[in-house]
Tab-separated table of N, CA and C in Angstrom:
chain	number	residue	atom	x	y	z
A	1	ALA	N	154.149	116.195	363.694
A	1	ALA	CA	153.194	116.981	362.885
A	1	ALA	C	152.449	116.004	361.969
A	2	LEU	N	153.135	115.477	360.701
A	2	LEU	CA	152.835	114.909	359.836
A	2	LEU	C	151.953	113.700	360.435
A	3	LEU	N	152.384	112.977	361.008
A	3	LEU	CA	151.168	111.681	361.452
A	3	LEU	C	150.314	111.947	362.210
A	4	ASP	N	150.188	113.404	362.162
A	4	ASP	CA	148.903	113.685	362.882
A	4	ASP	C	148.306	114.377	362.252
A	5	VAL	N	148.609	114.701	360.933
A	5	VAL	CA	147.962	114.539	359.577
A	5	VAL	C	147.736	113.744	358.894
A	6	VAL	N	148.429	112.490	358.741
A	6	VAL	CA	148.070	111.134	358.305
A	6	VAL	C	146.598	110.690	358.985
A	7	ALA	N	146.710	111.324	360.007
A	7	ALA	CA	145.754	110.429	361.504
A	7	ALA	C	144.347	110.736	361.581
A	8	ASP	N	144.015	111.728	360.755
A	8	ASP	CA	143.465	112.437	360.473
A	8	ASP	C	142.624	111.934	359.204
A	9	ARG	N	141.432	110.964	359.267
A	9	ARG	CA	140.732	110.349	358.114
A	9	ARG	C	140.302	111.095	356.778
A	10	SER	N	139.454	112.575	357.823
A	10	SER	CA	139.124	113.559	356.266
A	10	SER	C	140.170	113.685	355.355
A	11	VAL	N	141.576	113.640	355.731
A	11	VAL	CA	142.903	113.740	354.548
A	11	VAL	C	142.866	113.204	354.254
A	12	ARG	N	142.563	112.776	352.418
A	12	ARG	CA	143.074	112.107	351.689
A	12	ARG	C	144.285	112.330	350.863
A	13	LEU	N	145.260	113.424	350.894
A	13	LEU	CA	146.608	113.120	350.004
A	13	LEU	C	146.977	114.913	350.940
A	14	ILE	N	148.412	114.133	351.378
A	14	ILE	CA	150.159	114.520	350.951
A	14	ILE	C	150.472	115.233	350.236
A	15	SER	N	150.539	116.622	350.187
A	15	SER	CA	151.882	116.491	349.604
A	15	SER	C	153.210	117.079	350.458
A	16	LEU	N	154.585	116.921	350.247
A	16	LEU	CA	155.534	117.470	350.809
A	16	LEU	C	156.026	118.274	349.710
A	17	THR	N	156.571	119.737	350.058
A	17	THR	CA	157.398	120.598	348.937
A	17	THR	C	158.038	121.030	349.286
A	18	GLY	N	159.277	121.627	348.994
A	18	GLY	CA	160.160	122.439	349.228
A	18	GLY	C	161.290	122.208	348.175
A	19	PRO	N	162.602	122.613	348.619
A	19	PRO	CA	163.963	122.994	347.853
A	19	PRO	C	163.924	121.487	347.603
A	20	GLY	N	165.010	121.102	347.009
A	20	GLY	CA	165.766	119.855	346.423
A	20	GLY	C	166.283	119.426	347.534
A	21	GLY	N	166.630	118.184	348.476
A	21	GLY	CA	167.848	117.918	349.469
A	21	GLY	C	167.752	118.437	350.335
A	22	ILE	N	165.767	118.633	351.245
A	22	ILE	CA	165.447	119.366	352.578
A	22	ILE	C	165.171	117.946	353.691
A	23	GLY	N	165.081	117.136	352.587
A	23	GLY	CA	164.628	115.560	352.994
A	23	GLY	C	162.960	115.149	353.209
A	24	LYS	N	162.495	115.285	352.502
A	24	LYS	CA	161.175	115.599	352.009
A	24	LYS	C	160.785	113.863	351.920
A	25	THR	N	161.645	113.429	351.091
A	25	THR	CA	161.618	112.405	350.409
A	25	THR	C	161.972	111.000	351.741
A	26	ARG	N	162.698	111.646	352.944
A	26	ARG	CA	163.792	110.789	353.792
A	26	ARG	C	161.825	110.978	354.790
A	27	LEU	N	161.341	112.365	354.785
A	27	LEU	CA	160.140	112.200	356.018
A	27	LEU	C	159.119	111.504	355.527
A	28	ALA	N	158.956	111.573	354.241
A	28	ALA	CA	157.419	110.517	353.725
A	28	ALA	C	157.424	108.913	353.925
A	29	ARG	N	159.161	108.952	354.036
A	29	ARG	CA	158.979	107.441	354.197
A	29	ARG	C	159.636	107.022	355.817
A	30	GLU	N	160.080	107.817	356.469
A	30	GLU	CA	159.825	107.526	357.610
A	30	GLU	C	159.006	107.208	358.634
A	31	ALA	N	157.691	108.121	358.019
A	31	ALA	CA	156.022	108.323	358.381
A	31	ALA	C	155.529	107.097	357.755
A	32	LEU	N	155.709	106.111	356.700
A	32	LEU	CA	155.001	105.599	356.031
A	32	LEU	C	155.877	103.894	356.829
A	33	ARG	N	157.169	103.974	357.174
A	33	ARG	CA	157.163	103.220	357.269
A	33	ARG	C	157.609	102.904	358.966
A	34	LEU	N	157.025	104.023	360.385
A	34	LEU	CA	156.522	104.125	361.355
A	34	LEU	C	154.689	104.001	361.130
A	35	LEU	N	153.866	103.871	360.372
A	35	LEU	CA	152.614	103.697	360.280
A	35	LEU	C	152.760	102.419	360.077
A	36	ARG	N	153.486	102.151	359.344
A	36	ARG	CA	152.895	100.843	358.944
A	36	ARG	C	153.991	99.386	360.191
A	37	ASP	N	155.311	99.973	360.587
A	37	ASP	CA	155.239	99.145	362.363
A	37	ASP	C	153.783	99.356	362.901
A	38	ASP	N	153.569	100.126	363.489
A	38	ASP	CA	152.659	100.332	363.529
A	38	ASP	C	151.024	99.684	363.303
A	39	GLY	N	151.146	99.259	362.781
A	39	GLY	CA	149.797	98.151	362.208
A	39	GLY	C	148.835	98.945	361.189
A	40	ALA	N	149.600	100.155	360.802
A	40	ALA	CA	148.724	100.661	360.059
A	40	ALA	C	148.405	99.640	358.670
A	41	PRO	N	146.687	100.118	358.027
A	41	PRO	CA	146.656	99.006	357.268
A	41	PRO	C	146.906	99.910	356.185
A	42	GLU	N	147.322	99.246	355.192
A	42	GLU	CA	148.147	99.245	353.644
A	42	GLU	C	147.045	100.127	353.365
A	43	ARG	N	146.501	100.983	353.584
A	43	ARG	CA	145.435	102.138	352.886
A	43	ARG	C	146.962	103.239	352.652
A	44	PHE	N	148.061	103.387	352.518
A	44	PHE	CA	149.393	104.441	352.957
A	44	PHE	C	150.313	103.648	351.542
A	45	ARG	N	150.070	105.159	350.904
A	45	ARG	CA	150.700	104.780	349.478
A	45	ARG	C	151.715	105.652	349.375
A	46	PHE	N	153.174	105.647	348.962
A	46	PHE	CA	153.959	106.722	348.392
A	46	PHE	C	154.153	107.360	346.887
A	47	VAL	N	154.194	108.345	346.459
A	47	VAL	CA	154.401	107.999	345.800
A	47	VAL	C	155.628	109.203	344.671
A	48	ASP	N	156.680	108.679	344.688
A	48	ASP	CA	157.650	109.608	344.044
A	48	ASP	C	157.898	110.409	343.131
A	49	LEU	N	157.477	111.396	342.763
A	49	LEU	CA	157.542	112.430	341.841
A	49	LEU	C	158.999	113.156	341.451
A	50	ALA	N	159.618	112.526	342.098
A	50	ALA	CA	161.007	113.339	341.943
A	50	ALA	C	161.569	113.062	340.503
A	51	THR	N	161.236	112.115	339.998
A	51	THR	CA	161.519	111.554	338.541
A	51	THR	C	160.307	112.575	337.458
A	52	VAL	N	159.473	113.228	337.917
A	52	VAL	CA	158.329	113.078	336.879
A	52	VAL	C	158.747	115.027	336.377
A	53	THR	N	158.888	114.357	335.388
A	53	THR	CA	158.933	116.203	334.460
A	53	THR	C	157.999	116.724	333.825
A	54	ASN	N	157.224	116.408	333.569
A	54	ASN	CA	155.600	116.069	332.424
A	54	ASN	C	154.706	115.381	332.792
A	55	PRO	N	153.507	116.627	332.654
A	55	PRO	CA	152.044	115.866	333.636
A	55	PRO	C	151.798	114.732	333.141
A	56	ALA	N	151.920	114.749	332.225
A	56	ALA	CA	151.740	112.891	330.888
A	56	ALA	C	152.195	112.293	331.882
A	57	GLN	N	153.286	111.711	332.795
A	57	GLN	CA	153.870	111.248	333.822
A	57	GLN	C	153.182	111.107	335.209
A	58	LEU	N	152.467	111.887	335.061
A	58	LEU	CA	151.870	111.508	336.547
A	58	LEU	C	151.191	110.277	337.278
A	59	SER	N	149.500	109.910	336.183
A	59	SER	CA	149.283	108.826	336.402
A	59	SER	C	150.113	107.815	336.218
A	60	GLY	N	151.434	107.424	335.838
A	60	GLY	CA	151.980	106.049	335.087
A	60	GLY	C	152.472	106.381	337.654
A	61	ALA	N	153.591	107.186	337.802
A	61	ALA	CA	153.629	107.456	339.046
A	61	ALA	C	152.942	106.667	339.860
A	62	VAL	N	151.934	106.977	340.207
A	62	VAL	CA	150.462	106.537	340.962
A	62	VAL	C	150.671	105.044	340.582
A	63	ALA	N	150.420	104.751	339.535
A	63	ALA	CA	149.659	103.552	338.635
A	63	ALA	C	150.984	102.493	339.532
A	64	ARG	N	152.457	103.071	339.442
A	64	ARG	CA	153.614	101.775	339.701
A	64	ARG	C	153.166	102.829	340.961
A	65	ALA	N	152.970	103.459	342.182
A	65	ALA	CA	152.949	102.948	343.155
A	65	ALA	C	152.214	102.033	344.264
A	66	LEU	N	150.626	102.308	343.413
A	66	LEU	CA	149.586	101.479	343.708
A	66	LEU	C	150.252	99.880	343.174
A	67	GLN	N	150.826	99.938	343.229
A	67	GLN	CA	151.437	97.991	342.303
A	67	GLN	C	150.507	97.980	341.055
A	68	LEU	N	149.779	98.461	340.172
A	68	LEU	CA	148.712	98.407	339.315
A	68	LEU	C	149.176	96.691	337.648
A	69	GLY	N	150.569	96.863	338.160
A	69	GLY	CA	150.927	95.903	337.486
A	69	GLY	C	151.039	96.677	335.712
A	70	GLU	N	150.234	95.495	334.655
A	70	GLU	CA	150.747	96.399	333.381
A	70	GLU	C	149.667	97.169	333.394
A	71	LEU	N	150.177	98.431	332.648
A	71	LEU	CA	149.442	99.652	333.087
A	71	LEU	C	148.841	99.811	331.379
A	72	PRO	N	147.535	99.966	331.278
A	72	PRO	CA	147.153	100.633	330.093
A	72	PRO	C	147.161	101.945	328.885
A	73	THR	N	147.959	101.722	327.904
A	73	THR	CA	148.228	102.712	327.485
A	73	THR	C	147.271	103.478	326.977
A	74	ASP	N	145.623	103.178	326.811
A	74	ASP	CA	144.872	104.586	326.841
A	74	ASP	C	144.709	105.364	328.226
A	75	PRO	N	145.311	106.534	328.076
A	75	PRO	CA	144.746	107.644	329.306
A	75	PRO	C	143.791	107.354	330.183
A	76	GLU	N	142.382	107.071	329.547
A	76	GLU	CA	141.124	106.792	330.381
A	76	GLU	C	140.672	105.675	330.916
A	77	ALA	N	141.883	104.842	330.902
A	77	ALA	CA	141.577	103.035	331.103
A	77	ALA	C	142.784	103.480	332.260
A	78	MET	N	143.746	104.378	332.099
A	78	MET	CA	144.781	104.440	332.990
A	78	MET	C	144.168	105.302	334.280
A	79	LEU	N	143.471	106.082	334.236
A	79	LEU	CA	142.966	106.749	335.025
A	79	LEU	C	141.328	105.908	335.878
A	80	ASN	N	141.023	105.182	334.572
A	80	ASN	CA	139.572	103.836	335.819
A	80	ASN	C	140.399	102.799	336.585
A	81	ALA	N	141.726	102.314	335.820
A	81	ALA	CA	142.579	101.460	337.057
A	81	ALA	C	142.941	102.285	337.550
A	82	ILE	N	143.575	103.483	338.758
A	82	ILE	CA	143.666	104.165	338.792
A	82	ILE	C	142.731	104.401	340.836
A	83	ARG	N	141.780	105.214	339.494
A	83	ARG	CA	140.485	104.897	340.494
A	83	ARG	C	139.810	103.849	341.321
A	84	ASP	N	140.015	102.747	340.191
A	84	ASP	CA	139.420	101.473	340.983
A	84	ASP	C	140.877	101.263	342.132
A	85	ALA	N	141.797	101.092	341.734
A	85	ALA	CA	142.494	100.620	343.000
A	85	ALA	C	142.966	101.682	344.687
A	86	LEU	N	142.687	102.912	343.916
A	86	LEU	CA	142.409	103.923	345.716
A	86	LEU	C	140.743	103.702	346.372
A	87	ARG	N	139.816	103.173	345.355
A	87	ARG	CA	138.749	102.493	345.571
A	87	ARG	C	139.352	101.583	346.647
A	88	THR	N	139.703	100.768	346.213
A	88	THR	CA	140.123	99.412	346.834
A	88	THR	C	141.306	99.694	348.089
A	89	VAL	N	142.118	100.502	348.352
A	89	VAL	CA	143.186	101.100	348.985
A	89	VAL	C	142.313	101.849	350.737
A	90	ALA	N	141.571	102.567	349.786
A	90	ALA	CA	140.674	103.621	351.121
A	90	ALA	C	139.183	102.193	352.174
A	91	GLU	N	138.948	101.321	351.177
A	91	GLU	CA	138.430	100.736	351.742
A	91	GLU	C	138.885	100.213	353.420
């Protein structure tokens, strides 16, 4: 079912939620592996939010998943860098 949702190009974000220990991370990683094994483009990213305990940490987690390298310390610059990277990934 997850792969069917991912195949719909109108879907831009998928969140897996639920109690700890039920396999959300394993499911997401396996879906990503299957997509890449099938030759899917690099437009898919996994953002692990398990360690994010503060909303201010979210942009850093997304930036790391996008492999942006050196991250700006200014929040607006960080969001701009993420936005630019997402545009590139989506193309």
